[in-house]
Coordinates of C-alpha atoms in Angstrom, one line a residue:
X1 CA -57.9 15.3 -24.3
X2 CA -56.7 18.9 -24.3
X3 CA -54.2 18.1 -21.5
X4 CA -52.9 15.1 -23.5
X5 CA -52.3 17.3 -26.5
X6 CA -50.7 19.9 -24.2
X7 CA -48.0 17.4 -23.1
X8 CA -48.0 15.4 -26.4
X9 CA -47.6 17.4 -29.6
X10 CA -47.2 20.4 -27.4
X11 CA -43.9 19.1 -26.1
X12 CA -42.9 18.2 -29.7
X13 CA -43.6 21.8 -30.7
X14 CA -41.0 22.9 -28.2
X15 CA -38.3 20.7 -29.7
X16 CA -36.7 23.8 -31.3
X17 CA -35.3 24.6 -27.9
X18 CA -33.7 21.1 -27.7
X19 CA -32.5 21.5 -31.3
X20 CA -30.7 24.8 -30.5
X21 CA -29.4 23.6 -27.2
X22 CA -28.0 20.3 -28.6
X23 CA -26.4 22.1 -31.6
X24 CA -24.8 24.8 -29.5
X25 CA -24.0 23.0 -26.2
X26 CA -24.8 19.4 -25.6
X27 CA -24.2 17.5 -28.9
X28 CA -21.7 19.8 -30.6
X29 CA -20.1 17.0 -32.6
X30 CA -23.3 16.2 -34.4
X31 CA -24.7 18.2 -37.4
X32 CA -28.0 20.0 -37.4
X33 CA -29.4 17.4 -39.7
X34 CA -28.4 14.5 -37.4
X35 CA -29.8 16.2 -34.3
X36 CA -33.1 16.9 -36.1
X37 CA -33.6 13.2 -36.5
X38 CA -34.5 13.1 -32.8
X39 CA -37.4 15.6 -33.3
X40 CA -38.6 14.0 -36.5
X41 CA -38.7 10.5 -35.0
X42 CA -40.8 11.9 -32.2
X43 CA -43.1 13.5 -34.7
X44 CA -43.3 10.3 -36.7
X45 CA -44.3 8.2 -33.7
X46 CA -46.8 10.8 -32.5
X47 CA -48.9 10.3 -35.6
X48 CA -47.5 7.0 -37.0
X49 CA -48.6 4.9 -34.1
X50 CA -52.1 5.8 -35.0
X51 CA -52.1 2.7 -37.3
X52 CA -52.0 0.6 -34.1
X53 CA -53.8 2.9 -31.7
X54 CA -56.8 3.6 -33.9
X55 CA -57.9 0.0 -34.3
X56 CA -57.2 -0.7 -30.6
X57 CA -59.4 2.3 -29.7
X58 CA -62.2 1.0 -31.9
X59 CA -62.0 -2.4 -30.2
X60 CA -62.3 -1.0 -26.7
X61 CA -58.7 -0.7 -25.4
X62 CA -58.7 3.0 -24.9
X63 CA -57.5 3.0 -21.3
X64 CA -54.8 0.4 -21.9
X65 CA -53.3 2.5 -24.7
X66 CA -53.8 6.0 -23.2
X67 CA -52.5 5.3 -19.7
X68 CA -49.6 3.2 -21.1
X69 CA -48.6 6.1 -23.3
X70 CA -48.6 8.5 -20.3
X71 CA -46.5 6.2 -18.2
X72 CA -43.9 5.7 -21.0
X73 CA -43.6 9.4 -21.8
X74 CA -43.0 10.3 -18.2
X75 CA -40.5 7.5 -17.7
X76 CA -38.6 8.4 -20.9
X77 CA -38.2 12.0 -19.9
X78 CA -36.7 11.1 -16.6
X79 CA -34.3 8.8 -18.4
X80 CA -33.4 11.6 -20.8
X81 CA -32.3 13.7 -17.8
X82 CA -29.6 11.1 -17.0
X83 CA -27.9 11.3 -20.4
X84 CA -24.4 12.9 -20.4
X85 CA -23.1 15.4 -23.0
X86 CA -22.1 13.9 -26.3
X87 CA -24.1 10.7 -26.0
X88 CA -26.2 11.2 -29.1
X89 CA -27.6 7.7 -29.3
X90 CA -28.8 7.7 -25.7
X91 CA -30.7 10.9 -26.4
X92 CA -32.1 9.4 -29.5
X93 CA -33.3 6.3 -27.6
X94 CA -34.8 8.1 -24.6
X95 CA -36.2 11.2 -26.4
X96 CA -36.7 10.1 -30.0
X97 CA -38.1 6.6 -29.4
X98 CA -39.2 6.6 -25.7
X99 CA -41.0 10.0 -25.6
X100 CA -42.2 9.6 -29.2
X101 CA -43.8 6.2 -28.7
X102 CA -45.4 7.4 -25.4
X103 CA -46.9 10.5 -27.1
X104 CA -48.0 8.4 -30.1
X105 CA -50.0 6.0 -27.9
X106 CA -52.0 9.0 -26.6
X107 CA -52.4 11.1 -29.7
X108 CA -55.0 9.4 -31.8
X109 CA -57.1 8.2 -28.9
X110 CA -57.3 11.7 -27.5
X111 CA -59.0 12.8 -30.7
X112 CA -61.0 9.7 -31.4
X113 CA -62.7 9.7 -28.0
X114 CA -64.4 13.0 -28.9
X115 CA -66.5 11.1 -31.4
X116 CA -68.1 9.3 -28.4
X117 CA -69.3 12.6 -26.9
X118 CA -69.9 15.0 -29.8
X119 CA -71.5 14.7 -33.2
X120 CA -72.7 18.1 -34.6
X121 CA -70.0 20.0 -32.8
X122 CA -67.2 17.5 -33.3
X123 CA -65.1 19.7 -35.6
X124 CA -65.3 22.6 -33.2
X125 CA -64.3 20.3 -30.2
X126 CA -61.4 18.8 -32.2
X127 CA -60.0 22.2 -33.0
X128 CA -60.2 23.2 -29.3
X129 CA -58.4 20.0 -28.3
X130 CA -55.8 20.6 -31.0
X131 CA -55.1 24.0 -29.6
X132 CA -53.8 22.3 -26.5
X133 CA -50.7 21.4 -28.5
X134 CA -50.0 25.0 -29.3
X135 CA -50.5 26.2 -25.7
X136 CA -48.2 23.4 -24.7
X137 CA -45.7 24.5 -27.2
X138 CA -45.7 28.0 -25.6
X139 CA -45.5 26.7 -22.0
X140 CA -42.8 24.1 -22.7
X141 CA -40.7 26.4 -24.8
X142 CA -40.6 29.1 -22.1
X143 CA -40.0 26.5 -19.4
X144 CA -37.2 24.6 -21.3
X145 CA -35.4 27.7 -22.3
X146 CA -35.3 29.0 -18.7
X147 CA -34.3 25.6 -17.4
X148 CA -31.7 24.4 -19.9
X149 CA -30.1 27.8 -20.5
X150 CA -30.4 28.9 -16.9
X151 CA -28.8 27.9 -13.6
X152 CA -30.4 24.5 -13.5
X153 CA -28.7 23.0 -16.5
X154 CA -29.7 20.0 -18.5
X155 CA -30.0 17.2 -15.9
X156 CA -32.1 19.1 -13.3
X157 CA -33.9 21.1 -16.0
X158 CA -35.2 18.1 -17.9
X159 CA -36.1 16.4 -14.6
X160 CA -38.2 19.4 -13.5
X161 CA -39.9 19.4 -17.0
X162 CA -40.5 15.6 -16.6
X163 CA -42.2 16.1 -13.2
X164 CA -44.5 18.8 -14.6
X165 CA -45.4 16.7 -17.6
X166 CA -46.1 13.7 -15.4
X167 CA -48.5 15.7 -13.2
X168 CA -50.5 17.0 -16.2
X169 CA -50.7 13.6 -17.8
X170 CA -51.9 12.1 -14.5
X171 CA -54.7 14.6 -14.4
X172 CA -55.5 13.9 -18.1
X173 CA -55.8 10.1 -17.4
X174 CA -58.2 10.9 -14.4
X175 CA -60.5 13.1 -16.5
X176 CA -60.9 11.4 -19.9
X177 CA -63.8 8.9 -20.4
X178 CA -64.8 6.9 -23.4
X179 CA -68.4 5.9 -24.1
X180 CA -68.3 2.8 -26.3
X181 CA -71.9 2.0 -25.7
X182 CA -73.0 5.0 -27.9
X183 CA -71.2 3.6 -31.0
X184 CA -71.0 -0.2 -30.7
X185 CA -74.8 -0.6 -30.4
X186 CA -75.4 0.4 -33.9
X187 CA -72.3 -0.8 -35.8
X188 CA -69.2 -3.0 -35.5
X189 CA -65.9 -2.3 -37.2
X190 CA -64.4 -4.4 -39.9
X191 CA -60.7 -3.4 -39.7
X192 CA -59.8 -4.5 -43.2
X193 CA -62.7 -2.9 -44.9
X194 CA -62.3 0.4 -42.9
X195 CA -58.5 0.5 -43.8
X196 CA -59.2 -0.3 -47.5
X197 CA -61.6 2.6 -47.7
X198 CA -58.8 5.0 -46.9
X199 CA -57.2 4.2 -50.2
X200 CA -60.1 3.2 -52.4
X201 CA -62.1 6.4 -51.7
X202 CA -60.4 9.0 -53.9
X203 CA -61.1 12.0 -51.5
X204 CA -59.6 10.1 -48.6
X205 CA -56.5 9.1 -50.6
X206 CA -55.9 12.7 -51.8
X207 CA -56.4 14.0 -48.3
X208 CA -53.8 11.6 -46.9
X209 CA -51.3 12.5 -49.7
X210 CA -51.9 16.3 -49.2
X211 CA -51.2 16.1 -45.5
X212 CA -48.2 14.0 -46.0
X213 CA -46.7 16.7 -48.2
X214 CA -47.8 19.4 -45.7
X215 CA -46.3 17.6 -42.8
X216 CA -42.9 17.2 -44.6
X217 CA -42.5 20.9 -44.5
X218 CA -44.6 21.9 -41.4
X219 CA -41.9 21.3 -38.8
X220 CA -39.1 23.3 -40.6
X221 CA -40.0 26.7 -38.9
X222 CA -40.8 24.9 -35.6
X223 CA -37.4 23.3 -35.4
X224 CA -35.2 25.9 -37.0
X225 CA -36.6 29.3 -36.3
X226 CA -34.7 29.7 -33.0
X227 CA -31.4 28.6 -34.7
X228 CA -32.2 30.9 -37.6
X229 CA -32.6 33.9 -35.3
X230 CA -29.4 33.1 -33.4
X231 CA -27.4 32.7 -36.6
X232 CA -28.7 36.0 -38.0
X233 CA -27.3 37.9 -35.0
X234 CA -30.5 38.6 -33.1
X235 CA -30.3 38.7 -29.3
X236 CA -30.2 35.5 -27.5
X237 CA -33.1 36.4 -25.2
X238 CA -35.3 37.2 -28.3
X239 CA -34.2 34.1 -30.2
X240 CA -35.2 31.9 -27.2
X241 CA -38.8 33.2 -27.5
X242 CA -39.1 32.9 -31.3
X243 CA -40.8 29.4 -31.0
X244 CA -43.2 30.9 -28.5
X245 CA -44.3 33.4 -31.1
X246 CA -45.1 30.6 -33.6
X247 CA -46.9 28.6 -31.0
X248 CA -48.9 31.6 -29.8
X249 CA -50.1 32.2 -33.4
X250 CA -50.8 28.4 -33.7
X251 CA -52.9 28.4 -30.5
X252 CA -55.1 31.2 -31.9
X253 CA -55.3 29.4 -35.3
X254 CA -56.3 26.0 -33.8
X255 CA -58.8 27.5 -31.4
X256 CA -60.7 29.6 -34.0
X257 CA -60.5 26.9 -36.7
X258 CA -63.6 25.1 -35.6
X259 CA -66.0 28.2 -35.5
X260 CA -64.6 29.4 -38.8
X261 CA -65.6 26.2 -40.5
X262 CA -69.3 27.3 -40.1
X263 CA -68.6 30.1 -42.6
X264 CA -65.9 28.7 -44.9
X265 CA -65.9 24.9 -44.8
X266 CA -63.3 22.4 -43.8
X267 CA -61.8 21.7 -47.2
X268 CA -61.6 25.4 -48.2
X269 CA -59.8 26.3 -45.0
X270 CA -57.3 23.5 -45.6
X271 CA -56.6 24.7 -49.1
X272 CA -56.2 28.4 -48.2
X273 CA -54.0 27.8 -45.2
X274 CA -51.7 25.4 -47.2
X275 CA -51.1 28.0 -49.9
X276 CA -50.5 30.8 -47.3
X277 CA -48.1 28.6 -45.3
X278 CA -46.1 27.8 -48.5
X279 CA -45.6 31.5 -49.2
X280 CA -44.6 32.2 -45.5
X281 CA -42.1 29.4 -45.5
X282 CA -40.5 30.8 -48.6
X283 CA -40.5 34.2 -46.9
X284 CA -38.1 32.8 -44.3
X285 CA -35.3 33.4 -46.8
X286 CA -35.5 37.1 -46.0
X287 CA -35.5 36.8 -42.2
X288 CA -33.0 39.1 -40.6
X289 CA -34.7 41.4 -38.1
X290 CA -36.7 41.0 -35.0
X291 CA -39.8 42.5 -36.7
X292 CA -39.6 40.0 -39.6
X293 CA -39.4 37.0 -37.1
X294 CA -42.4 38.2 -35.1
X295 CA -44.5 38.9 -38.2
X296 CA -43.7 35.6 -40.0
X297 CA -43.9 33.6 -36.7
X298 CA -47.3 34.9 -35.8
X299 CA -48.7 34.5 -39.3
X300 CA -47.2 31.0 -39.9
X301 CA -48.4 29.8 -36.5
X302 CA -51.9 31.1 -37.2
X303 CA -52.4 29.5 -40.6
X304 CA -50.5 26.3 -39.9
X305 CA -52.4 25.9 -36.7
X306 CA -55.7 26.2 -38.6
X307 CA -54.5 23.6 -41.1
X308 CA -53.4 21.1 -38.5
X309 CA -56.7 21.5 -36.6
X310 CA -58.5 20.4 -39.8
X311 CA -56.6 17.1 -40.0
X312 CA -58.8 14.9 -37.9
X313 CA -62.0 16.3 -39.5
X314 CA -60.6 15.9 -43.0
X315 CA -59.6 12.3 -42.3
X316 CA -63.2 11.6 -41.1
X317 CA -65.1 13.4 -43.8
X318 CA -66.4 10.2 -45.4
X319 CA -66.1 8.0 -42.3
X320 CA -68.7 6.2 -40.3
X321 CA -68.3 7.3 -36.6
X322 CA -67.5 3.7 -35.7
X323 CA -64.6 3.7 -38.2
X324 CA -63.2 7.0 -37.0
X325 CA -60.4 5.4 -35.0
X326 CA -59.2 3.4 -38.0
X327 CA -59.4 6.4 -40.3
X328 CA -57.5 8.6 -38.0
X329 CA -54.9 5.9 -37.3
X330 CA -54.2 5.2 -41.0
X331 CA -54.2 8.9 -42.0
X332 CA -51.9 10.0 -39.2
X333 CA -49.6 7.0 -39.7
X334 CA -48.9 7.8 -43.3
X335 CA -48.6 11.5 -42.9
X336 CA -46.1 10.8 -40.1
X337 CA -43.7 9.7 -42.7
X338 CA -43.6 13.3 -43.9
X339 CA -42.8 14.5 -40.4
X340 CA -40.1 11.9 -40.2
X341 CA -38.1 12.8 -43.3
X342 CA -38.8 16.5 -43.5
X343 CA -36.6 18.0 -40.8
X344 CA -33.5 15.9 -41.6
X345 CA -33.9 16.8 -45.3
X346 CA -34.0 20.5 -44.3
X347 CA -31.0 20.1 -42.1
X348 CA -29.1 18.4 -44.9
X349 CA -30.0 21.3 -47.3
X350 CA -29.0 23.8 -44.6
X351 CA -25.5 22.3 -44.3
X352 CA -22.9 23.4 -41.8
X353 CA -22.6 26.7 -43.7
X354 CA -26.2 27.5 -42.9
X355 CA -27.6 28.1 -46.4
X356 CA -31.1 29.2 -45.4
X357 CA -32.7 29.7 -48.8
X358 CA -32.3 26.0 -49.7
X359 CA -34.5 24.4 -47.0
X360 CA -37.0 27.3 -47.2
X361 CA -37.5 26.9 -51.0
X362 CA -37.8 23.1 -50.6
X363 CA -40.3 23.3 -47.8
X364 CA -42.3 26.0 -49.6
X365 CA -42.6 24.0 -52.7
X366 CA -43.6 20.8 -50.8
X367 CA -46.3 22.7 -48.9
X368 CA -47.7 24.2 -52.1
X369 CA -47.9 20.7 -53.6
X370 CA -50.0 19.7 -50.6
X371 CA -52.3 22.6 -51.3
X372 CA -52.8 21.5 -54.9
X373 CA -53.7 18.0 -53.7
X374 CA -56.3 19.5 -51.4
X375 CA -57.8 21.3 -54.4
X376 CA -58.0 17.9 -56.1
X377 CA -59.6 16.5 -52.9
X378 CA -62.3 19.2 -53.0
X379 CA -63.1 18.4 -56.6
X380 CA -63.2 14.6 -56.0
X381 CA -65.3 15.0 -52.8
X382 CA -68.1 17.0 -54.3
X383 CA -68.3 14.6 -57.2
X384 CA -68.9 11.7 -54.8
X385 CA -70.9 13.7 -52.3
X386 CA -74.3 12.2 -53.3
X387 CA -72.9 8.8 -52.2
X388 CA -71.9 10.1 -48.8
X389 CA -74.6 12.4 -47.5
X390 CA -73.4 12.1 -43.9
X391 CA -70.0 13.5 -45.0
X392 CA -71.7 16.5 -46.5
X393 CA -72.9 17.4 -43.1
X394 CA -69.2 17.4 -42.0
X395 CA -68.3 19.9 -44.8
X396 CA -71.1 22.2 -43.8
X397 CA -70.0 22.1 -40.2

């Protein structure tokens, strides 16, 4: 599961490299907002397909979905390497739709399968698996910057990247194993009832809304920090590594999020990290030096990584283990809408004149709104806690 995240959302976290390369070299006739649609569509499919993958996982189709996603992602990356400069819609089809759907088929199952193997330590294991996306963001960012902006160029560079991703995904498919017998002996899933609970249970509804707002702004630093650094006159070599700084902080945040929940609690961590991320995004208005990029990148990566690591556990707070696939699927699908519209909105606010304060203030306000919704989630959850004793255990963990 860790390896699936490494090549799934980890590759999406490195899209800032593609964003800068397309803007400066490969798709120069397109605006930053138009190009960002490629990354936002990937992000939407990564989480949005959970609406299909979650129920399929609960019904026993884990291998069909997981292996199918690995094959599609690998094939689409090789197809991307064949696209010539200026062909925006070919890039959108191969990378936005092909890679996005492939990653989406693997994303929710890679988390949901953990419920077959872990109970008391499930939150800790989910945070460790989630850290694979950040480590992947580091590795893919360094690799893609060296390949695309080096002697290899786009065609050979993307092909080498596709080969590396294919090998890692092959290893992931060999290693991962579901254990349906541990769940289905005690319960069977009613798809309609499980889906309905996501919206009729107030804590669940508020959680979904909160993460939808958070995801709308989450990708702004991921996609635009490298371009921001370049436009503010920082050296090209340093700017290439600015996404690595964010992903390094995110790796630490996701990795330590699980153990920290033993002392603070899942909901409280989600609230605190949302508020801090809102302040850090607004702070991007004053970026201008290498030191400010490093400081903000590390801190944003750390706190946003902890927040993202809490998503699967937050969606499953009031869920029966047999319903976890549906809960994750519905939650990720709806929050994916935020990831879909957020980067293009930020690109439109940025304009061709690069007005950096506009997208920063917008993203900061949206993130803060998500934090307020998480506060409402906390209030609603503890009011209904006596009705969901098993969920209380999740909060304690």
